[in-house]
Coordinates of C-alpha atoms and ligand atoms in Angstrom, one line a residue:
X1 CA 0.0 0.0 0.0
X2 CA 1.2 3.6 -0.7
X3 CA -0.2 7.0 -1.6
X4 CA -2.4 9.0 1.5
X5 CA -1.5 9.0 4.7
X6 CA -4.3 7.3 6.5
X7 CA -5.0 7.8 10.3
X8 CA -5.6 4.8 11.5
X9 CA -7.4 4.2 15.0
X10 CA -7.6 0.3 16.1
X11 CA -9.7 -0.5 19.0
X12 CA -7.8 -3.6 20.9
X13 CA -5.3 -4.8 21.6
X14 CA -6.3 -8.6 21.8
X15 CA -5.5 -11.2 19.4
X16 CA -7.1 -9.5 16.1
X17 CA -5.8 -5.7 17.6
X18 CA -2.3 -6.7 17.7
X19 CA -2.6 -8.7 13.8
X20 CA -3.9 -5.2 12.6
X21 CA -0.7 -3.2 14.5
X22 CA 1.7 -5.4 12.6
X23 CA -0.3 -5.4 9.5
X24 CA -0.4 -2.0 9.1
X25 CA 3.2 -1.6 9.9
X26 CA 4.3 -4.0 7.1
X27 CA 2.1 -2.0 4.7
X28 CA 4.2 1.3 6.2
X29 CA 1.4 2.5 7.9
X30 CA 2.7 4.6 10.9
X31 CA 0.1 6.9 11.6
X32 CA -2.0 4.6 14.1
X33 CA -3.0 3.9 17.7
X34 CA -4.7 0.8 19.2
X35 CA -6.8 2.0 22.4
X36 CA -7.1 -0.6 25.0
X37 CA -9.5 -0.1 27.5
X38 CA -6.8 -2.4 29.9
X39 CA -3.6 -2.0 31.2
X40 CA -2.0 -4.9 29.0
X41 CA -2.9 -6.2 25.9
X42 CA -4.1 -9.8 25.7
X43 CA -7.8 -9.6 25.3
X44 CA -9.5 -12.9 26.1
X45 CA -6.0 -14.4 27.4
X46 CA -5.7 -11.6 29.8
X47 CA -9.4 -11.9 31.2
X48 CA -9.4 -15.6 32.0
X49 CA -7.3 -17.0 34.2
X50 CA -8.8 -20.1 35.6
X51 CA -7.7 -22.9 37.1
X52 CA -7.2 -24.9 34.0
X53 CA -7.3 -22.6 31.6
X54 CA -6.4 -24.0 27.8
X55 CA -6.5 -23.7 24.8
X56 CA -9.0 -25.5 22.9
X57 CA -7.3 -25.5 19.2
X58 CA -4.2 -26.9 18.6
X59 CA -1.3 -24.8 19.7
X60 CA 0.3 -24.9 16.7
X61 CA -3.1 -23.6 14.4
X62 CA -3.0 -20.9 17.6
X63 CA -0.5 -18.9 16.6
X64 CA 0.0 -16.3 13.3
X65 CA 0.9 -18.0 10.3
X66 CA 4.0 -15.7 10.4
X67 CA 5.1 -16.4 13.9
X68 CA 4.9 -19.8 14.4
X69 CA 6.2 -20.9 18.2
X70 CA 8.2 -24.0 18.4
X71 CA 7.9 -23.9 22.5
X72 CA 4.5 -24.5 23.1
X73 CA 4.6 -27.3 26.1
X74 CA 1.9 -29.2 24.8
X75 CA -1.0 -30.1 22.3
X76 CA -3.4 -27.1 24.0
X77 CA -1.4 -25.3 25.8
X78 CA -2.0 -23.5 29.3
X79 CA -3.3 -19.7 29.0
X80 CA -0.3 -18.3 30.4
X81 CA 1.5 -19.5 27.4
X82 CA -0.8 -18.3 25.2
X83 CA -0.6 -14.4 26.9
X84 CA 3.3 -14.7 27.0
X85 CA 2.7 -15.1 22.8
X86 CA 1.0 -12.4 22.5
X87 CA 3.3 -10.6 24.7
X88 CA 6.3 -11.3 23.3
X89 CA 4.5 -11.3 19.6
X90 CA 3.7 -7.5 20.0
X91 CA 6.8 -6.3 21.4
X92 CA 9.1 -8.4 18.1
X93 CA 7.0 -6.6 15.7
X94 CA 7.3 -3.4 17.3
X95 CA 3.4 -2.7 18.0
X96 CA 3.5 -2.0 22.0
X97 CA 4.5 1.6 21.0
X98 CA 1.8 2.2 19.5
X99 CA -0.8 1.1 22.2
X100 CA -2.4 3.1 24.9
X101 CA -3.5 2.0 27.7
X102 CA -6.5 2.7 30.2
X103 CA -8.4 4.4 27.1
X104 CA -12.1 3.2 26.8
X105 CA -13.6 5.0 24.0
X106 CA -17.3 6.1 24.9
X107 CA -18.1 7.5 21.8
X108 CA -17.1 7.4 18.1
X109 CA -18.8 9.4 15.5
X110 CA -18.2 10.5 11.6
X111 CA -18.3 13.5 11.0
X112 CA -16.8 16.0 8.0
X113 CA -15.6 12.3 6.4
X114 CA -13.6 11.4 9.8
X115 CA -14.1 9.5 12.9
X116 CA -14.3 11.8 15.9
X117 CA -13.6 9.6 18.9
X118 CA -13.7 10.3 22.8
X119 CA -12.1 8.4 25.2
X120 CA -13.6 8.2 29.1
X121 CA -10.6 9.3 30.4
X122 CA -11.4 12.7 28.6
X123 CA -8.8 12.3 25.4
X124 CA -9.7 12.2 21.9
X125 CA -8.5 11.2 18.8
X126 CA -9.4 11.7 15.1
X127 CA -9.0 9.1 12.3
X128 CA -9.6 8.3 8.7
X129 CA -10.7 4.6 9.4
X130 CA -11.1 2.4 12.6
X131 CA -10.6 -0.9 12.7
X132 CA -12.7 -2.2 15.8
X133 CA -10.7 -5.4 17.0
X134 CA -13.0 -5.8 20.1
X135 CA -13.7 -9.6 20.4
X136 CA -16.7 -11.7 20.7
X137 CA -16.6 -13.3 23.6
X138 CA -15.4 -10.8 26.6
X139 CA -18.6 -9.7 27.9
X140 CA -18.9 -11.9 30.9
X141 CA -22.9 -13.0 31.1
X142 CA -24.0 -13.5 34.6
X143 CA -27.6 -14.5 35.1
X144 CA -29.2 -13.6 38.1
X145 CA -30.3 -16.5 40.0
X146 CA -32.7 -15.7 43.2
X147 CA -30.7 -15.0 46.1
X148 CA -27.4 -14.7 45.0
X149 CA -25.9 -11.6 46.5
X150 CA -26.9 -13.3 50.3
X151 CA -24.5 -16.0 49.5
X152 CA -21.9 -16.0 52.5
X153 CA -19.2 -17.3 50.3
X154 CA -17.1 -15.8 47.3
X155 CA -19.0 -15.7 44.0
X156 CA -17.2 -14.7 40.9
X157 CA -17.3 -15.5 37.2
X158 CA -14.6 -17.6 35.8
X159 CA -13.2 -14.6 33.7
X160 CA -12.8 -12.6 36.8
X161 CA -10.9 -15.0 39.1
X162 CA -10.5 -14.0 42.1
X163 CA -7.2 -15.1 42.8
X164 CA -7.0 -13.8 46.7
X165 CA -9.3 -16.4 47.4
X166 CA -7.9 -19.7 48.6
X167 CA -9.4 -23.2 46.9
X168 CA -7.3 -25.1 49.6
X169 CA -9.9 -27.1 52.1
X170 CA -12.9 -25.7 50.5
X171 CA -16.5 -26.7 48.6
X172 CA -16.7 -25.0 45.2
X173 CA -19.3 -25.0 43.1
X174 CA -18.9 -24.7 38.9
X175 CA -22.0 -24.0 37.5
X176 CA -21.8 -24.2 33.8
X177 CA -20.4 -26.7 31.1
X178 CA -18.8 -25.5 28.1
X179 CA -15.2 -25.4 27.5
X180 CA -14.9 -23.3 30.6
X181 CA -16.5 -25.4 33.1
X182 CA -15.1 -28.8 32.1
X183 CA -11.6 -27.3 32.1
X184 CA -11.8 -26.2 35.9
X185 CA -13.6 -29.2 37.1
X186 CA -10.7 -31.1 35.0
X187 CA -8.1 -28.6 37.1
X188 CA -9.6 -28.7 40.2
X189 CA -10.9 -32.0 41.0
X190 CA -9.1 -33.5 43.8
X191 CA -7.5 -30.5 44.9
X192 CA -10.6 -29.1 46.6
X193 CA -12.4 -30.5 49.5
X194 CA -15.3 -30.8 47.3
X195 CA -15.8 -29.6 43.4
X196 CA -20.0 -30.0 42.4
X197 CA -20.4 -29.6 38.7
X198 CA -24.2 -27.6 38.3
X199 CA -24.9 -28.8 34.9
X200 CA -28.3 -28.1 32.9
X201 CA -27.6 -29.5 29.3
X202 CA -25.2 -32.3 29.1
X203 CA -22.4 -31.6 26.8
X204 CA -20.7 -33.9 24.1
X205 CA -17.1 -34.5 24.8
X206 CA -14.0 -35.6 22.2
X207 CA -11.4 -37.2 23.7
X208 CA -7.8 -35.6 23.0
X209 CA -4.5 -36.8 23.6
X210 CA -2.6 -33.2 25.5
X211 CA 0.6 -35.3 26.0
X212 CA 3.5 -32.5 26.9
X213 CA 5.8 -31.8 24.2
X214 CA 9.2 -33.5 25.4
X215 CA 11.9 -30.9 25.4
X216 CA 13.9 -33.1 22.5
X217 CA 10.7 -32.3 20.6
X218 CA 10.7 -28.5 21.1
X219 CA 14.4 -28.9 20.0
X220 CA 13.7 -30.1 16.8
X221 CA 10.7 -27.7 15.8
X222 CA 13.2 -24.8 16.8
X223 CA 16.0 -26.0 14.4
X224 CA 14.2 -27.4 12.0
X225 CA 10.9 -25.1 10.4
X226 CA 9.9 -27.9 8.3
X227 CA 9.7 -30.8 11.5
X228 CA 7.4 -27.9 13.2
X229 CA 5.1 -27.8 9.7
X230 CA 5.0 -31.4 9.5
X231 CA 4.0 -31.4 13.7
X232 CA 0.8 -29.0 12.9
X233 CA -0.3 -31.9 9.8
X234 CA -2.1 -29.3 8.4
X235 CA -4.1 -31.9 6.1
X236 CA -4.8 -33.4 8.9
X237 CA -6.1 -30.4 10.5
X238 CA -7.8 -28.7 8.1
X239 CA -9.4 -32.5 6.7
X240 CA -10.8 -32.8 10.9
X241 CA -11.8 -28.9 11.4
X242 CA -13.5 -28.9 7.7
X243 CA -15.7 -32.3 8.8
X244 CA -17.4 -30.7 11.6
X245 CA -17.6 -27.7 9.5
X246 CA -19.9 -29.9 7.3
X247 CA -21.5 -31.4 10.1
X248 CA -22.6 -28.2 10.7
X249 CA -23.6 -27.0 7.2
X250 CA -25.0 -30.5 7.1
X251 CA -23.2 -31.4 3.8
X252 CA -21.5 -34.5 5.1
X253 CA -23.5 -36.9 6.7
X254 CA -20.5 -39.4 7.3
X255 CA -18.8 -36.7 9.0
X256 CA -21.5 -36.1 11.2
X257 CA -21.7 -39.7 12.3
X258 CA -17.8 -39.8 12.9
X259 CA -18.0 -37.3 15.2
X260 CA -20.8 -39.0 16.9
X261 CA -19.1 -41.9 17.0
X262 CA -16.1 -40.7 18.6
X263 CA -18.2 -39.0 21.3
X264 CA -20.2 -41.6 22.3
X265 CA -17.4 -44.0 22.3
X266 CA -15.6 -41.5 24.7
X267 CA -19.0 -41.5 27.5
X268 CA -19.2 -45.6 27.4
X269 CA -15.5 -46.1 27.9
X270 CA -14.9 -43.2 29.7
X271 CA -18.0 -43.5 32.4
X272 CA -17.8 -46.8 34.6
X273 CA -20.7 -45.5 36.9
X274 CA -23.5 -46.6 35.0
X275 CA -26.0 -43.5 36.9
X276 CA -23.6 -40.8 36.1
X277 CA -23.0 -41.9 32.5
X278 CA -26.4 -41.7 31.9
X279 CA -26.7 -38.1 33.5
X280 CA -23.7 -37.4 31.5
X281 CA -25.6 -38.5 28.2
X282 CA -26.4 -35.5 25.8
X283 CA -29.7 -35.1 24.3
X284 CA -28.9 -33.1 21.3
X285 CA -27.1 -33.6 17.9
X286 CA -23.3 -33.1 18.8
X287 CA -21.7 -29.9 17.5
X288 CA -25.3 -28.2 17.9
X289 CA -23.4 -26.6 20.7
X290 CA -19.5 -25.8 20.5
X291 CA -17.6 -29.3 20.6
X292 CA -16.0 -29.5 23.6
X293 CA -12.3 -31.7 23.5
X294 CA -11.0 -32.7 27.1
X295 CA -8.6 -35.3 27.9
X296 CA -9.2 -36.2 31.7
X297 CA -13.3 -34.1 32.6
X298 CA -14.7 -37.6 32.8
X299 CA -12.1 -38.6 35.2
X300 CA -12.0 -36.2 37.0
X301 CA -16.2 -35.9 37.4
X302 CA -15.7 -39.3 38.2
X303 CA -13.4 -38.5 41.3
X304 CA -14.6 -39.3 44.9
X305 CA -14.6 -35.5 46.1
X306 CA -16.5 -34.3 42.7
X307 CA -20.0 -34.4 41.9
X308 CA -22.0 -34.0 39.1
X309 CA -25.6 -32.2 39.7
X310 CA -28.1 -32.0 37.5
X311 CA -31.1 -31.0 39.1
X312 CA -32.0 -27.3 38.7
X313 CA -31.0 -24.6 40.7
X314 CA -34.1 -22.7 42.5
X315 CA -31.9 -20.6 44.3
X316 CA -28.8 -19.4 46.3
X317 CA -29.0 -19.1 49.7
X318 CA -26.1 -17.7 52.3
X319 CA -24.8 -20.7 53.0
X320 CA -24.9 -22.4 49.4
X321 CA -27.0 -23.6 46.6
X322 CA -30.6 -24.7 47.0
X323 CA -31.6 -27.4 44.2
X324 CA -35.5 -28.6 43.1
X325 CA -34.6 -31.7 45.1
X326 CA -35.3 -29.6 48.0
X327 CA -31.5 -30.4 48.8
X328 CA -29.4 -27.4 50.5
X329 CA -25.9 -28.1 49.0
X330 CA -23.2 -26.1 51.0
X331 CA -20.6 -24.5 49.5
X332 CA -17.3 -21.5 50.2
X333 CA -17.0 -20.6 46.4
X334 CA -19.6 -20.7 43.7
X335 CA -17.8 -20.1 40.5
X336 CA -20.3 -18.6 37.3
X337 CA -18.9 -20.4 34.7
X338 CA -21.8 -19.1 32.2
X339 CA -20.2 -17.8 29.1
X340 CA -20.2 -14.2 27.8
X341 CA -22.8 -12.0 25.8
X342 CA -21.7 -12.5 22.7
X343 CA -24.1 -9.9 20.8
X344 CA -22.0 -7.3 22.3
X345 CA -19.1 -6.6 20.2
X346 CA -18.0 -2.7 20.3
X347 CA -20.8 -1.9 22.9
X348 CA -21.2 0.0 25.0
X349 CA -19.7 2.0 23.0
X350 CA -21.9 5.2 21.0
X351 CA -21.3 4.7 17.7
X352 CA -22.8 6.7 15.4
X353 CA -22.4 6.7 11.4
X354 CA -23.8 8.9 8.4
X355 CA -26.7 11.1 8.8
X356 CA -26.7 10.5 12.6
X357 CA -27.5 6.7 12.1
X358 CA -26.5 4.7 15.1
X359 CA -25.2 1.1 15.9
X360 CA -28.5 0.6 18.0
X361 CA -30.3 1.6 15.3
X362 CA -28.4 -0.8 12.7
X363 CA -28.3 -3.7 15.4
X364 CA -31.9 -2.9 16.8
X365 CA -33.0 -6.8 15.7
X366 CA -29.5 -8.1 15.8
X367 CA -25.9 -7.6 15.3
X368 CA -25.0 -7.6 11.5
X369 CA -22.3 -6.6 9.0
X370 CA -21.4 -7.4 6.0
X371 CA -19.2 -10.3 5.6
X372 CA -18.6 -9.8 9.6
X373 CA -16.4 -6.8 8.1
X374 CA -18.4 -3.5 7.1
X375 CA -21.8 -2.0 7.9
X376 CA -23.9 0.8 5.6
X377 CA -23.8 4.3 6.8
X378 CA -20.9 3.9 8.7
X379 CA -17.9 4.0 6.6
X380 CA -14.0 3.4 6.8
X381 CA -15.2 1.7 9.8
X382 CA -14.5 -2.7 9.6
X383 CA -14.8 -5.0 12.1
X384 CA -11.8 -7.9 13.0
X385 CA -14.1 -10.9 14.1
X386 CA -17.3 -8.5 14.0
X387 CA -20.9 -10.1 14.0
X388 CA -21.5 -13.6 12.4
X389 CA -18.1 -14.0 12.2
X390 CA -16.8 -17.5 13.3
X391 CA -16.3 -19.6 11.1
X392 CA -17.5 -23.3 12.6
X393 CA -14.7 -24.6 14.9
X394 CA -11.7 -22.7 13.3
X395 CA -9.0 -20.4 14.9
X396 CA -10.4 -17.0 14.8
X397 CA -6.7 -16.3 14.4
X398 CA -6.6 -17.8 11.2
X399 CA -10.2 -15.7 10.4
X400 CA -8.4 -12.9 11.3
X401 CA -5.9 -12.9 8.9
X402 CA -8.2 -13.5 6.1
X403 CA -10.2 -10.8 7.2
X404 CA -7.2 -8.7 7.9
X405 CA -6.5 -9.5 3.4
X406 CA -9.9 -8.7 3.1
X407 CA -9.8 -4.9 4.7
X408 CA -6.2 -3.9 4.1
X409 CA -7.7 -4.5 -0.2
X410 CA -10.5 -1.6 1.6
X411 CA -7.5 0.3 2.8
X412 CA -5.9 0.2 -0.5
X413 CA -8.5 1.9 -2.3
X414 CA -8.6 5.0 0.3
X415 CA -5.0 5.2 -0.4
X416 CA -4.3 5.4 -3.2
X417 CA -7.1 8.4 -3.3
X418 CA -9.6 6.5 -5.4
X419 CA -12.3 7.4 -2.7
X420 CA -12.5 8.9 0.6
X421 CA -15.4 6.8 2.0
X422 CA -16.2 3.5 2.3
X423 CA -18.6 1.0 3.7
X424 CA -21.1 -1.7 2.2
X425 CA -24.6 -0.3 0.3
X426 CA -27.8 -1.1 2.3
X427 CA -29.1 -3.5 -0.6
X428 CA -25.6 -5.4 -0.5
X429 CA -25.7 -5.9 3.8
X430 CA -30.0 -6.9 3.4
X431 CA -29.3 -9.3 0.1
X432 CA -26.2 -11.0 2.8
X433 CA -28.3 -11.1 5.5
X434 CA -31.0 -12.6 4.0
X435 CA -29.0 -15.6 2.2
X436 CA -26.8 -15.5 5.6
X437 CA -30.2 -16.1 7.6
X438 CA -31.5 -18.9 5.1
X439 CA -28.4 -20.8 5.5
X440 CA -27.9 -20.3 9.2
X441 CA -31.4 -22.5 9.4
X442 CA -30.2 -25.0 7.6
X443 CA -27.1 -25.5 10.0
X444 CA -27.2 -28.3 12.7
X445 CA -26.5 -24.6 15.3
X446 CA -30.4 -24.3 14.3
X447 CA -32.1 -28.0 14.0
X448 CA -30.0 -29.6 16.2
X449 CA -32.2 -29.1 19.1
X450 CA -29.7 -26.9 21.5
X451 CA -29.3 -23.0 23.1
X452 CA -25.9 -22.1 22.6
X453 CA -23.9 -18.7 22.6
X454 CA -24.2 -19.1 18.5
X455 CA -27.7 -18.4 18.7
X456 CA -28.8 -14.9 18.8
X457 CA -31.9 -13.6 20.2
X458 CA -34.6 -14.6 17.6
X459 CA -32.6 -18.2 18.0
X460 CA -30.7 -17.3 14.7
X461 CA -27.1 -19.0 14.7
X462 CA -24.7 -15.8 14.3
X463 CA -21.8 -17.5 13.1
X464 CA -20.5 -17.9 9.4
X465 CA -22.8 -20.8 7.7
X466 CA -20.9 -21.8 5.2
X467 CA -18.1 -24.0 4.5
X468 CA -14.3 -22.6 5.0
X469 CA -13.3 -22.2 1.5
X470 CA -16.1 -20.0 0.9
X471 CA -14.9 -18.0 3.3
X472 CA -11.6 -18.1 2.5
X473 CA -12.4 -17.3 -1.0
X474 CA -14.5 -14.5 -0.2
X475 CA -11.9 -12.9 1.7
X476 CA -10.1 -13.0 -0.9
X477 CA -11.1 -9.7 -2.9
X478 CA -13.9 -7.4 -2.4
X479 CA -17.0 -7.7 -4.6
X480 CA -16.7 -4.2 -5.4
X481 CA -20.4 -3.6 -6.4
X482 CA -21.6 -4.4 -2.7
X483 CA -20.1 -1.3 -1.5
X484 CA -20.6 2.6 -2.2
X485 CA -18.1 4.9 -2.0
X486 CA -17.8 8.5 -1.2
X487 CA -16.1 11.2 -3.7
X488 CA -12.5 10.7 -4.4
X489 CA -9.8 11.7 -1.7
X490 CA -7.1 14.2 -2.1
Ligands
LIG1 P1 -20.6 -21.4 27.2 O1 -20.0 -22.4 26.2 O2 -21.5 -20.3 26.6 O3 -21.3 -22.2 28.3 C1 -22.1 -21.5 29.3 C2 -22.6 -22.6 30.3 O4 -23.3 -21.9 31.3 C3 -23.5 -23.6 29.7 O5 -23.2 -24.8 30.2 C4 -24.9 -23.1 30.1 O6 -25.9 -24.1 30.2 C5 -24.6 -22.5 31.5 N1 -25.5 -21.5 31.9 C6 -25.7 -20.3 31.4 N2 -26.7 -19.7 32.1 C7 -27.1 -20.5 33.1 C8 -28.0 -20.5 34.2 N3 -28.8 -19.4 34.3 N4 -28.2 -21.6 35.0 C9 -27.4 -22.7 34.8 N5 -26.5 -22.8 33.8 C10 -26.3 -21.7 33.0 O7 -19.4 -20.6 27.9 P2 -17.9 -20.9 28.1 O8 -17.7 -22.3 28.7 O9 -17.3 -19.8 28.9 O10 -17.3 -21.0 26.7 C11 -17.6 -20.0 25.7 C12 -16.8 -20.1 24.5 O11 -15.5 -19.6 24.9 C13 -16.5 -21.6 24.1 O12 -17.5 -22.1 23.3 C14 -15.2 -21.4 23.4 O13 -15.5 -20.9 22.1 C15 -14.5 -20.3 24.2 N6 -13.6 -20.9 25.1 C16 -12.4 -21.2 24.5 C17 -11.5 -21.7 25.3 C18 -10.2 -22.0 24.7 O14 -9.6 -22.9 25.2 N7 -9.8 -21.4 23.6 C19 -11.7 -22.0 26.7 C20 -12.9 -21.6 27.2 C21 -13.8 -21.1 26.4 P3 -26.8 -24.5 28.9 O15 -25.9 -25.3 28.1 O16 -27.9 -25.3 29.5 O17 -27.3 -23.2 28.3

């Protein structure tokens, strides 16, 4: 890229944030700041830090494709890792001076063809385009259940630890079951007095081998790129990710019953009590919810000081957690492992576009954007994993990149002057949606009789619904009749 010297504002510095800093500074873009409302970059690997904490992709896929790390300990490796990456990631490429810190922005509006934005710490900023890097999954959702602010005990949600609280000696209770609940009942089981495991829908879990890279290993990926290429099998990879992708897109009916398969195989063998194997029995389609992998949760639910319970909570009482068995479990930690509000994105940020249009008024019904990337009326504005973004059970750090192609070939044209404005036509975002919305129902997110953080309000799945190559090949260059575009720049 060359020609006009773009302002560029990112918001985040997580994952996708830090991508865009080194992006832009390969494309000799210098003129940019990434506002993090934090004191250290990190996003999601910065929020969560519990007990347990991995990742769930293979290390390996978890990294940029141009910074592979040949010292990841194991298959999924701990969060801590993962942080240190980004860390040391941003510092190599030189991004960390162009972060600052402690800047929430409250408002960001376009006006006089740039984006006015105000910080709550009172600063400001101008800038040609924004690239909002926010996440999807950092607002922490925590349901009110009757009673809960008399509990005697701690109570936290599982991205806000609370670290000052000792687990030694005590009775903890997880309530939730995704990823994040199965990996600190895996961590914590046996350690604590007593772990209970509050679970509502019973989850379907692959097995996975997380055998510690041996240091001889980690040797030879340092030395040797091509051993560390073979390691990630990338057919391999990419053959497994894009079969659940069809399970989901419900192309590939043999893929479906693999994964099935492998799950059900995993409860009979894994399960010796025949009671709690059949409380642990899932009664929806596996990969209608987020496929959970974990090498030891059945073990460790199995352990003499954990318990499963699966009758509902009516309430939370000061001395613990009340169940419609009548029973009065007591507990000294209850731990809200109960996902995040993923329709959140930017908010609550005031974002407001052309002719004084708003993000609440775009998102009134829910979040959309074209191709996850751009919305009508508010231009030179993208989105880095933006609404409908995922892409089945992929990296969002590999979506990231793609998207990253996909809006630096935006970037371009505002460069080199061929227009000062621009952001998807109306007609292009409804004719998306609408196609987007057909296929979402025809995913096993919709018929596969779950409620998952991929369904949105109306119980639309807001996550990519196609396959991967068709995302990779849209990513790939701009139709550029979707989008309109303001008067050339100077
Ligand atoms: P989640 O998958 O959304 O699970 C939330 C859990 O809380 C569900 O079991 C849900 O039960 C339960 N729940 C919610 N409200 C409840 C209520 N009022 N009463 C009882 N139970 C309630 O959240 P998560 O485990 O934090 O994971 C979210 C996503 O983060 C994952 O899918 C994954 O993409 C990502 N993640 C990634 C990693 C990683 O290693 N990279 C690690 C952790 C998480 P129902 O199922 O009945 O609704």
């Amino acid at each position: 890229m060359s020609g006009k010297d773009l302002r560029v504002v990112v918001i985040g510095a997580g994952m996708s944030g830090i991508l865009a800093g080194i992006k832009l500074l390969e494309a000799g873009i210098h003129n940019f700041t990434i506002l993090e409302k934090a004191d250290r970059i990190g996003g999601t690997w910065r929020d969560n830090t519990y007990p347990g904490l991995t990742c769930d992709t293979p290390s390996h896929h978890y990294t940029y494709s141009f910074e592979r790390n040949p010292d990841w300990s194991s298959y999924l490796p701990p969060g801590t890792e993962i942080q240190a990456y980004f860390e040391r990631t941003c510092s190599k490429y030189g991004v960390d001076r162009y972060i600052r810190f402690n800047q929430e922005i409250a408002s960001a509006r376009f006006r006089d063809g740039r984006w006015h934005l105000h910080m709550k710490s009172g600063a400001a900023d101008v800038a040609d385009v924004v690239i909002a890097a926010t996440g999807v999954l950092h607002h922490p959702n925590m349901p009110h259940i009757e009673g809960m602010e008399s509990f005697r005990g701690r109570l936290f949600h599982s991205a806000r630890w609370d670290h000052s609280v000792s687990l030694e000696g005590k009775r903890i209770g997880v309530i939730g079951n995704g990823s994040t609940g199965v990996q600190i009942i895996s961590a914590l089981a046996g350690q604590a007095q007593l772990i209970e495991h509050y679970v509502r829908t019973p989850q379907w879990i692959m097995p996975v081998d997380n055998t510690p890279y041996s240091v001889e290993q980690r040797e030879t990926f340092r030395s040797d790129p091509a051993a560390l290429q073979a390691a990630m099998r990338i057919e391999e990879f990419l053959a497994n990710v894009n079969s659940y992708t069809q399970v989901i897109t419900r192309e590939d009916m043999e893929a479906a019953a693999f994964w099935k398969a492998s799950c059900l195989q995993n409860l009979e063998q894994g399960v010796a009590d025949p009671v709690l194997r059949e409380k642990l029995r899932p009664d929806h389609e596996p990969l209608c919810k987020r496929l959970i992998f974990s090498p030891d949760y059945y073990q460790a639910i199995a352990h003499p000081r954990a318990a499963l319970v699966t009758d509902r909570i009516t309430r939370i009482e000061p001395a613990g957690i009340r169940t419609n068995d009548g029973e009065l479990h007591e507990l000294d930690i209850i731990v809200f492992a109960t996902g995040f509000k993923s329709d959140q994105f930017m908010r609550p940020m005031q974002i407001t576009g052309q002719h004084g249009i708003t993000l609440e008024d775009l998102w009134a019904q829910r979040p959309k954007a074209y191709l996850a990337i751009s919305m009508p009326g508010f231009p030179n504005f993208f989105m880095l994993n933006g609404p409908n973004g995922p892409v089945g059970n992929f990296p969002l750090i590999d979506i990231a990149e793609h998207q990253w192609h996909y809006i630096a070939r935006l970037m371009e044209r505002l460069r080199s002057g061929d227009c000062s404005e621009i952001s998807v036509s109306k007609e292009a975002l409804e004719k998306f949606e609408t196609e987007r919305i057909a296929a979402a129902k025809t995913t096993v997110w919709f018929t596969g009789g779950c409620r998952s953080w991929y369904l949105d309000a109306e119980g639309i799945p807001s996550s990519w619904p196609w396959d991967y190559q068709r995302f990779v090949a849209e990513m790939r260059e701009p139709d550029w009749s979707a989008y309109a575009m303001g008067p050339p720049g100077q």
